[in-house]
PDB file of C-alpha atoms in Angstrom:
ATOM      1  CA  MET Q 101     116.196  74.248 100.667  1.00 62.00           C
ATOM      2  CA  ALA Q 102     115.985  71.156  98.470  1.00 67.00           C
ATOM      3  CA  ASN Q 103     117.568  67.881  99.587  1.00 69.00           C
ATOM      4  CA  HIS Q 104     119.351  65.217  97.563  1.00 72.00           C
ATOM      5  CA  SER Q 105     116.950  62.742  95.865  1.00 70.00           C
ATOM      6  CA  GLN Q 106     113.968  64.853  96.937  1.00 71.00           C
ATOM      7  CA  LEU Q 107     110.773  63.927  95.087  1.00 74.00           C
ATOM      8  CA  GLY Q 108     108.356  66.492  96.471  1.00 77.00           C
ATOM      9  CA  PHE Q 109     108.296  70.261  96.720  1.00 82.00           C
ATOM     10  CA  GLN Q 110     110.421  72.322  99.054  1.00 81.00           C
ATOM     11  CA  ASP Q 111     108.763  73.312 102.324  1.00 82.00           C
ATOM     12  CA  ALA Q 112     106.317  76.120 101.631  1.00 83.00           C
ATOM     13  CA  SER Q 113     107.341  79.484 103.070  1.00 86.00           C
ATOM     14  CA  SER Q 114     104.506  81.611 101.695  1.00 89.00           C
ATOM     15  CA  PRO Q 115     100.702  81.318 101.504  1.00 89.00           C
ATOM     16  CA  ILE Q 116     100.851  81.078  97.702  1.00 90.00           C
ATOM     17  CA  MET Q 117     103.223  78.109  97.831  1.00 90.00           C
ATOM     18  CA  GLU Q 118     100.983  76.394 100.390  1.00 91.00           C
ATOM     19  CA  GLU Q 119      98.062  76.773  97.978  1.00 91.00           C
ATOM     20  CA  LEU Q 120     100.165  75.435  95.085  1.00 92.00           C
ATOM     21  CA  VAL Q 121     101.155  72.340  97.082  1.00 91.00           C
ATOM     22  CA  GLU Q 122      97.521  71.704  98.021  1.00 92.00           C
ATOM     23  CA  PHE Q 123      96.442  72.090  94.387  1.00 93.00           C
ATOM     24  CA  HIS Q 124      99.195  69.680  93.305  1.00 92.00           C
ATOM     25  CA  ASP Q 125      97.912  67.076  95.785  1.00 92.00           C
ATOM     26  CA  HIS Q 126      94.332  67.698  94.663  1.00 92.00           C
ATOM     27  CA  ALA Q 127      95.249  67.232  90.984  1.00 92.00           C
ATOM     28  CA  LEU Q 128      97.166  64.042  91.788  1.00 93.00           C
ATOM     29  CA  MET Q 129      94.124  62.575  93.564  1.00 93.00           C
ATOM     30  CA  VAL Q 130      91.955  63.348  90.537  1.00 91.00           C
ATOM     31  CA  ALA Q 131      94.526  61.756  88.206  1.00 93.00           C
ATOM     32  CA  LEU Q 132      94.761  58.710  90.505  1.00 95.00           C
ATOM     33  CA  ALA Q 133      90.990  58.275  90.427  1.00 92.00           C
ATOM     34  CA  ILE Q 134      90.964  58.444  86.605  1.00 92.00           C
ATOM     35  CA  CYS Q 135      93.824  55.940  86.295  1.00 94.00           C
ATOM     36  CA  SER Q 136      92.102  53.579  88.736  1.00 95.00           C
ATOM     37  CA  LEU Q 137      88.886  53.710  86.722  1.00 89.00           C
ATOM     38  CA  VAL Q 138      90.727  53.024  83.450  1.00 89.00           C
ATOM     39  CA  LEU Q 139      92.646  50.101  84.953  1.00 92.00           C
ATOM     40  CA  TYR Q 140      89.423  48.683  86.402  1.00 88.00           C
ATOM     41  CA  LEU Q 141      87.716  48.793  83.002  1.00 81.00           C
ATOM     42  CA  LEU Q 142      90.749  47.170  81.364  1.00 84.00           C
ATOM     43  CA  ALA Q 143      90.657  44.405  83.948  1.00 84.00           C
ATOM     44  CA  LEU Q 144      86.969  43.815  83.197  1.00 79.00           C
ATOM     45  CA  MET Q 145      87.717  43.572  79.478  1.00 77.00           C
ATOM     46  CA  LEU Q 146      90.540  41.081  80.042  1.00 79.00           C
ATOM     47  CA  THR Q 147      88.345  38.876  82.215  1.00 78.00           C
ATOM     48  CA  GLU Q 148      85.582  39.018  79.566  1.00 69.00           C
ATOM     49  CA  LYS Q 149      82.962  40.245  81.998  1.00 60.00           C
ATOM     50  CA  LEU Q 150      81.957  42.998  79.613  1.00 61.00           C
ATOM     51  CA  SER Q 151      79.694  42.192  76.702  1.00 60.00           C
ATOM     52  CA  SER Q 152      81.378  42.635  73.311  1.00 61.00           C
ATOM     53  CA  SER Q 153      78.047  42.557  71.494  1.00 63.00           C
ATOM     54  CA  THR Q 154      76.873  45.942  72.806  1.00 63.00           C
ATOM     55  CA  VAL Q 155      76.551  48.371  69.894  1.00 67.00           C
ATOM     56  CA  ASP Q 156      74.615  51.178  71.587  1.00 70.00           C
ATOM     57  CA  ALA Q 157      74.532  52.374  75.206  1.00 71.00           C
ATOM     58  CA  GLN Q 158      73.083  55.840  75.724  1.00 80.00           C
ATOM     59  CA  GLU Q 159      73.697  55.763  79.481  1.00 81.00           C
ATOM     60  CA  ILE Q 160      77.420  55.063  79.080  1.00 79.00           C
ATOM     61  CA  GLU Q 161      77.817  57.747  76.406  1.00 82.00           C
ATOM     62  CA  LEU Q 162      76.101  60.230  78.720  1.00 86.00           C
ATOM     63  CA  ILE Q 163      78.415  59.296  81.593  1.00 85.00           C
ATOM     64  CA  TRP Q 164      81.652  59.628  79.604  1.00 83.00           C
ATOM     65  CA  THR Q 165      80.483  63.036  78.375  1.00 88.00           C
ATOM     66  CA  ILE Q 166      79.475  64.462  81.755  1.00 91.00           C
ATOM     67  CA  LEU Q 167      82.282  62.904  83.826  1.00 89.00           C
ATOM     68  CA  PRO Q 168      85.181  64.641  81.987  1.00 90.00           C
ATOM     69  CA  ALA Q 169      83.341  67.960  82.282  1.00 92.00           C
ATOM     70  CA  ILE Q 170      83.060  67.478  86.049  1.00 91.00           C
ATOM     71  CA  VAL Q 171      86.766  66.605  86.255  1.00 91.00           C
ATOM     72  CA  LEU Q 172      87.701  69.769  84.339  1.00 92.00           C
ATOM     73  CA  VAL Q 173      85.597  71.886  86.701  1.00 92.00           C
ATOM     74  CA  LEU Q 174      87.241  70.262  89.730  1.00 89.00           C
ATOM     75  CA  LEU Q 175      90.654  71.199  88.316  1.00 92.00           C
ATOM     76  CA  ALA Q 176      89.760  74.630  86.926  1.00 93.00           C
ATOM     77  CA  LEU Q 177      88.131  76.194  89.999  1.00 92.00           C
ATOM     78  CA  PRO Q 178      91.076  75.900  92.439  1.00 90.00           C
ATOM     79  CA  SER Q 179      93.512  76.735  89.631  1.00 92.00           C
ATOM     80  CA  LEU Q 180      91.697  79.982  88.811  1.00 92.00           C
ATOM     81  CA  GLN Q 181      91.522  80.863  92.490  1.00 90.00           C
ATOM     82  CA  ILE Q 182      95.315  80.548  92.822  1.00 90.00           C
ATOM     83  CA  LEU Q 183      95.901  82.557  89.632  1.00 88.00           C
ATOM     84  CA  TYR Q 184      93.809  85.424  90.984  1.00 88.00           C
ATOM     85  CA  MET Q 185      95.633  85.237  94.326  1.00 86.00           C
ATOM     86  CA  MET Q 186      99.008  85.489  92.560  1.00 85.00           C
ATOM     87  CA  ASP Q 187      97.900  88.572  90.586  1.00 84.00           C
ATOM     88  CA  GLU Q 188      96.355  90.357  93.565  1.00 83.00           C
ATOM     89  CA  ILE Q 189      98.614  93.144  94.861  1.00 84.00           C
ATOM     90  CA  ASP Q 190      96.852  95.394  97.374  1.00 82.00           C
ATOM     91  CA  GLU Q 191      98.859  98.104  99.187  1.00 87.00           C
ATOM     92  CA  PRO Q 192     102.272  96.372  99.454  1.00 89.00           C
ATOM     93  CA  ASP Q 193     104.438  97.044 102.509  1.00 91.00           C
ATOM     94  CA  LEU Q 194     107.621  97.063 100.432  1.00 92.00           C
ATOM     95  CA  THR Q 195     108.353  97.404  96.723  1.00 93.00           C
ATOM     96  CA  LEU Q 196     111.457  95.816  95.274  1.00 93.00           C
ATOM     97  CA  LYS Q 197     112.768  96.008  91.715  1.00 95.00           C
ATOM     98  CA  ALA Q 198     114.905  93.176  90.279  1.00 95.00           C
ATOM     99  CA  ILE Q 199     116.841  93.721  87.042  1.00 96.00           C
ATOM    100  CA  GLY Q 200     118.397  90.765  85.250  1.00 94.00           C
ATOM    101  CA  HIS Q 201     121.788  91.065  83.556  1.00 95.00           C
ATOM    102  CA  GLN Q 202     124.201  88.627  81.977  1.00 92.00           C
ATOM    103  CA  TRP Q 203     124.886  87.182  84.524  1.00 90.00           C
ATOM    104  CA  TYR Q 204     123.879  88.811  87.787  1.00 93.00           C
ATOM    105  CA  TRP Q 205     120.916  90.580  89.387  1.00 96.00           C
ATOM    106  CA  SER Q 206     120.547  94.224  90.356  1.00 95.00           C
ATOM    107  CA  TYR Q 207     118.095  95.273  93.080  1.00 95.00           C
ATOM    108  CA  GLU Q 208     116.445  98.571  93.906  1.00 94.00           C
ATOM    109  CA  TYR Q 209     114.375  99.216  97.032  1.00 93.00           C
ATOM    110  CA  THR Q 210     112.085 101.873  95.595  1.00 89.00           C
ATOM    111  CA  ASP Q 211     110.728 102.912  99.012  1.00 87.00           C
ATOM    112  CA  PHE Q 212     114.215 104.086  99.996  1.00 87.00           C
ATOM    113  CA  LYS Q 213     116.256 106.875  98.470  1.00 83.00           C
ATOM    114  CA  ASP Q 214     119.613 105.195  97.759  1.00 84.00           C
ATOM    115  CA  LEU Q 215     119.196 101.501  98.493  1.00 90.00           C
ATOM    116  CA  THR Q 216     120.484  99.640  95.433  1.00 90.00           C
ATOM    117  CA  PHE Q 217     123.063  96.917  94.896  1.00 92.00           C
ATOM    118  CA  ASP Q 218     124.214  94.194  92.510  1.00 93.00           C
ATOM    119  CA  ALA Q 219     124.206  90.536  93.550  1.00 94.00           C
ATOM    120  CA  TYR Q 220     126.905  88.306  92.053  1.00 94.00           C
ATOM    121  CA  MET Q 221     127.446  84.627  92.725  1.00 94.00           C
ATOM    122  CA  ILE Q 222     130.319  83.950  95.135  1.00 92.00           C
ATOM    123  CA  PRO Q 223     132.974  81.840  93.356  1.00 91.00           C
ATOM    124  CA  THR Q 224     133.620  78.406  94.842  1.00 88.00           C
ATOM    125  CA  THR Q 225     137.198  79.387  95.708  1.00 87.00           C
ATOM    126  CA  GLU Q 226     135.933  82.284  97.861  1.00 87.00           C
ATOM    127  CA  LEU Q 227     132.950  80.507  99.421  1.00 87.00           C
ATOM    128  CA  PRO Q 228     132.901  80.540 103.247  1.00 84.00           C
ATOM    129  CA  LEU Q 229     132.727  77.206 105.026  1.00 86.00           C
ATOM    130  CA  GLY Q 230     129.172  75.896 105.377  1.00 83.00           C
ATOM    131  CA  HIS Q 231     127.689  77.945 102.541  1.00 84.00           C
ATOM    132  CA  PHE Q 232     126.049  76.448  99.470  1.00 88.00           C
ATOM    133  CA  ARG Q 233     128.055  76.099  96.282  1.00 89.00           C
ATOM    134  CA  LEU Q 234     126.669  77.960  93.232  1.00 89.00           C
ATOM    135  CA  LEU Q 235     123.822  79.405  95.329  1.00 91.00           C
ATOM    136  CA  GLU Q 236     125.387  82.080  97.530  1.00 92.00           C
ATOM    137  CA  THR Q 237     125.624  85.730  96.470  1.00 93.00           C
ATOM    138  CA  ASP Q 238     127.735  88.575  97.773  1.00 90.00           C
ATOM    139  CA  HIS Q 239     124.568  90.547  98.611  1.00 91.00           C
ATOM    140  CA  ARG Q 240     121.299  89.052  99.844  1.00 92.00           C
ATOM    141  CA  VAL Q 241     117.832  90.450  99.259  1.00 94.00           C
ATOM    142  CA  VAL Q 242     116.686  91.206 102.805  1.00 94.00           C
ATOM    143  CA  ILE Q 243     112.942  91.569 103.388  1.00 94.00           C
ATOM    144  CA  PRO Q 244     110.705  91.806 106.472  1.00 94.00           C
ATOM    145  CA  MET Q 245     108.782  88.641 107.218  1.00 92.00           C
ATOM    146  CA  GLU Q 246     104.966  88.580 107.283  1.00 90.00           C
ATOM    147  CA  SER Q 247     104.882  91.668 105.065  1.00 92.00           C
ATOM    148  CA  LEU Q 248     103.417  91.969 101.582  1.00 93.00           C
ATOM    149  CA  ILE Q 249     106.344  92.332  99.183  1.00 93.00           C
ATOM    150  CA  ARG Q 250     105.757  93.620  95.670  1.00 94.00           C
ATOM    151  CA  ILE Q 251     108.550  92.800  93.245  1.00 94.00           C
ATOM    152  CA  ILE Q 252     108.914  94.392  89.815  1.00 94.00           C
ATOM    153  CA  VAL Q 253     111.032  92.322  87.432  1.00 96.00           C
ATOM    154  CA  THR Q 254     112.717  93.368  84.194  1.00 95.00           C
ATOM    155  CA  ALA Q 255     115.930  92.724  82.262  1.00 95.00           C
ATOM    156  CA  GLU Q 256     118.596  94.830  80.628  1.00 93.00           C
ATOM    157  CA  ASP Q 257     119.847  92.494  77.896  1.00 90.00           C
ATOM    158  CA  VAL Q 258     118.157  89.117  77.321  1.00 93.00           C
ATOM    159  CA  LEU Q 259     115.317  87.108  78.835  1.00 95.00           C
ATOM    160  CA  HIS Q 260     115.760  86.069  82.467  1.00 95.00           C
ATOM    161  CA  SER Q 261     113.395  84.723  85.113  1.00 95.00           C
ATOM    162  CA  TRP Q 262     113.365  85.544  88.837  1.00 95.00           C
ATOM    163  CA  ALA Q 263     112.328  82.417  90.734  1.00 94.00           C
ATOM    164  CA  ILE Q 264     112.243  81.282  94.373  1.00 93.00           C
ATOM    165  CA  PRO Q 265     110.673  77.782  94.559  1.00 91.00           C
ATOM    166  CA  THR Q 266     109.961  77.765  98.307  1.00 92.00           C
ATOM    167  CA  LEU Q 267     108.004  81.030  97.947  1.00 92.00           C
ATOM    168  CA  GLY Q 268     106.088  79.895  94.856  1.00 90.00           C
ATOM    169  CA  VAL Q 269     107.437  82.854  92.865  1.00 92.00           C
ATOM    170  CA  LYS Q 270     108.557  82.793  89.229  1.00 93.00           C
ATOM    171  CA  THR Q 271     108.380  85.960  87.128  1.00 92.00           C
ATOM    172  CA  ASP Q 272     109.900  86.461  83.678  1.00 93.00           C
ATOM    173  CA  ALA Q 273     112.350  89.322  83.233  1.00 94.00           C
ATOM    174  CA  ILE Q 274     111.860  90.790  79.749  1.00 95.00           C
ATOM    175  CA  PRO Q 275     113.873  93.725  78.345  1.00 94.00           C
ATOM    176  CA  GLY Q 276     111.697  96.808  77.932  1.00 92.00           C
ATOM    177  CA  ARG Q 277     108.843  95.381  79.982  1.00 94.00           C
ATOM    178  CA  LEU Q 278     107.934  95.446  83.681  1.00 94.00           C
ATOM    179  CA  ASN Q 279     106.363  92.338  85.195  1.00 94.00           C
ATOM    180  CA  GLN Q 280     105.258  92.209  88.791  1.00 93.00           C
ATOM    181  CA  THR Q 281     104.207  89.735  91.438  1.00 92.00           C
ATOM    182  CA  SER Q 282     103.891  89.662  95.210  1.00 91.00           C
ATOM    183  CA  PHE Q 283     104.561  87.296  98.086  1.00 92.00           C
ATOM    184  CA  ILE Q 284     104.554  87.086 101.869  1.00 92.00           C
ATOM    185  CA  THR Q 285     107.117  85.075 103.816  1.00 93.00           C
ATOM    186  CA  THR Q 286     105.577  83.216 106.745  1.00 91.00           C
ATOM    187  CA  ARG Q 287     108.794  82.472 108.627  1.00 91.00           C
ATOM    188  CA  PRO Q 288     112.337  83.801 108.969  1.00 93.00           C
ATOM    189  CA  GLY Q 289     115.026  82.103 106.922  1.00 91.00           C
ATOM    190  CA  VAL Q 290     117.217  82.183 103.845  1.00 93.00           C
ATOM    191  CA  PHE Q 291     115.573  81.100 100.589  1.00 93.00           C
ATOM    192  CA  TYR Q 292     117.485  80.227  97.435  1.00 94.00           C
ATOM    193  CA  GLY Q 293     116.513  80.461  93.790  1.00 93.00           C
ATOM    194  CA  GLN Q 294     118.083  80.759  90.365  1.00 93.00           C
ATOM    195  CA  CYS Q 295     117.433  82.303  86.997  1.00 93.00           C
ATOM    196  CA  SER Q 296     114.859  80.029  85.383  1.00 92.00           C
ATOM    197  CA  GLU Q 297     115.208  81.161  81.777  1.00 91.00           C
ATOM    198  CA  ILE Q 298     118.193  80.086  79.685  1.00 93.00           C
ATOM    199  CA  CYS Q 299     120.081  83.339  79.173  1.00 90.00           C
ATOM    200  CA  GLY Q 300     123.518  82.413  77.880  1.00 88.00           C
ATOM    201  CA  ALA Q 301     126.749  80.669  78.787  1.00 91.00           C
ATOM    202  CA  ASN Q 302     126.627  81.514  82.507  1.00 90.00           C
ATOM    203  CA  HIS Q 303     122.903  81.005  82.997  1.00 92.00           C
ATOM    204  CA  SER Q 304     123.605  78.539  85.821  1.00 90.00           C
ATOM    205  CA  PHE Q 305     125.684  81.078  87.717  1.00 93.00           C
ATOM    206  CA  MET Q 306     123.227  83.836  88.616  1.00 94.00           C
ATOM    207  CA  PRO Q 307     121.572  82.665  91.834  1.00 94.00           C
ATOM    208  CA  ILE Q 308     119.021  84.517  93.941  1.00 95.00           C
ATOM    209  CA  VAL Q 309     119.157  84.671  97.741  1.00 95.00           C
ATOM    210  CA  VAL Q 310     116.295  86.111  99.795  1.00 95.00           C
ATOM    211  CA  GLU Q 311     116.680  86.547 103.551  1.00 94.00           C
ATOM    212  CA  SER Q 312     113.451  86.916 105.517  1.00 94.00           C
ATOM    213  CA  THR Q 313     113.989  88.670 108.850  1.00 94.00           C
ATOM    214  CA  PRO Q 314     111.955  90.343 111.613  1.00 93.00           C
ATOM    215  CA  LEU Q 315     110.995  93.944 110.899  1.00 92.00           C
ATOM    216  CA  THR Q 316     113.423  95.387 113.461  1.00 92.00           C
ATOM    217  CA  HIS Q 317     116.365  93.588 111.828  1.00 92.00           C
ATOM    218  CA  PHE Q 318     115.264  94.754 108.366  1.00 91.00           C
ATOM    219  CA  GLU Q 319     115.061  98.364 109.545  1.00 89.00           C
ATOM    220  CA  SER Q 320     118.564  98.132 111.011  1.00 90.00           C
ATOM    221  CA  TRP Q 321     119.933  96.542 107.823  1.00 88.00           C
ATOM    222  CA  SER Q 322     118.286  99.064 105.496  1.00 86.00           C
ATOM    223  CA  SER Q 323     119.438 102.069 107.516  1.00 85.00           C
ATOM    224  CA  THR Q 324     123.021 100.764 107.467  1.00 82.00           C
ATOM    225  CA  LEU Q 325     123.072  99.995 103.735  1.00 74.00           C
ATOM    226  CA  ALA Q 326     121.394 103.216 102.710  1.00 60.00           C
ATOM    227  CA  LEU Q 327     124.125 105.359 104.278  1.00 57.00           C
TER     228      LEU Q 327
END
């Protein structure tokens, strides 16, 4: 859950999000090194320690050609690794389908016969004490923790986007098309997200709530709801 005036990411709750945070820190260190080098060269120019009469320097031209290529490789390799990890879906433990509507989400647990429901935002006037305003829904997406979850995302009317920041998940919901992604929750908890694609007047009022629970609790919940 995000805090007021928070500058960094939310605490990672999935391996993918942990990798994204590490890549963010890695990219920042590379950017800091580049900025430091540029500022150092500017300082040398201001103090007139560099010769202004130099008209040809093959060594310097070679360096500023090779150095950017090395920087791009340092950024591209971990980025490609994370992209392949996000697209890899191998024998999921649970498949979930999310359908975006104006302005709510519908969910189908495809591994169960009759486990479907709609999730609407709870109005502020009906919100229980201690719950989060504009983020709570009348039905939560309950999943077993430490299990590979495959989610198929689509939309019925306009473009939507199913996103949970703490899980590192953001998948566009496009009418007539099925997009998919996967994630694993590393701890129990309740994770909040919102539609991340402007979809109309009530775009801000279609939150997403995912509850990660132990497998025994998920089995009890699913058997009760499927009746």
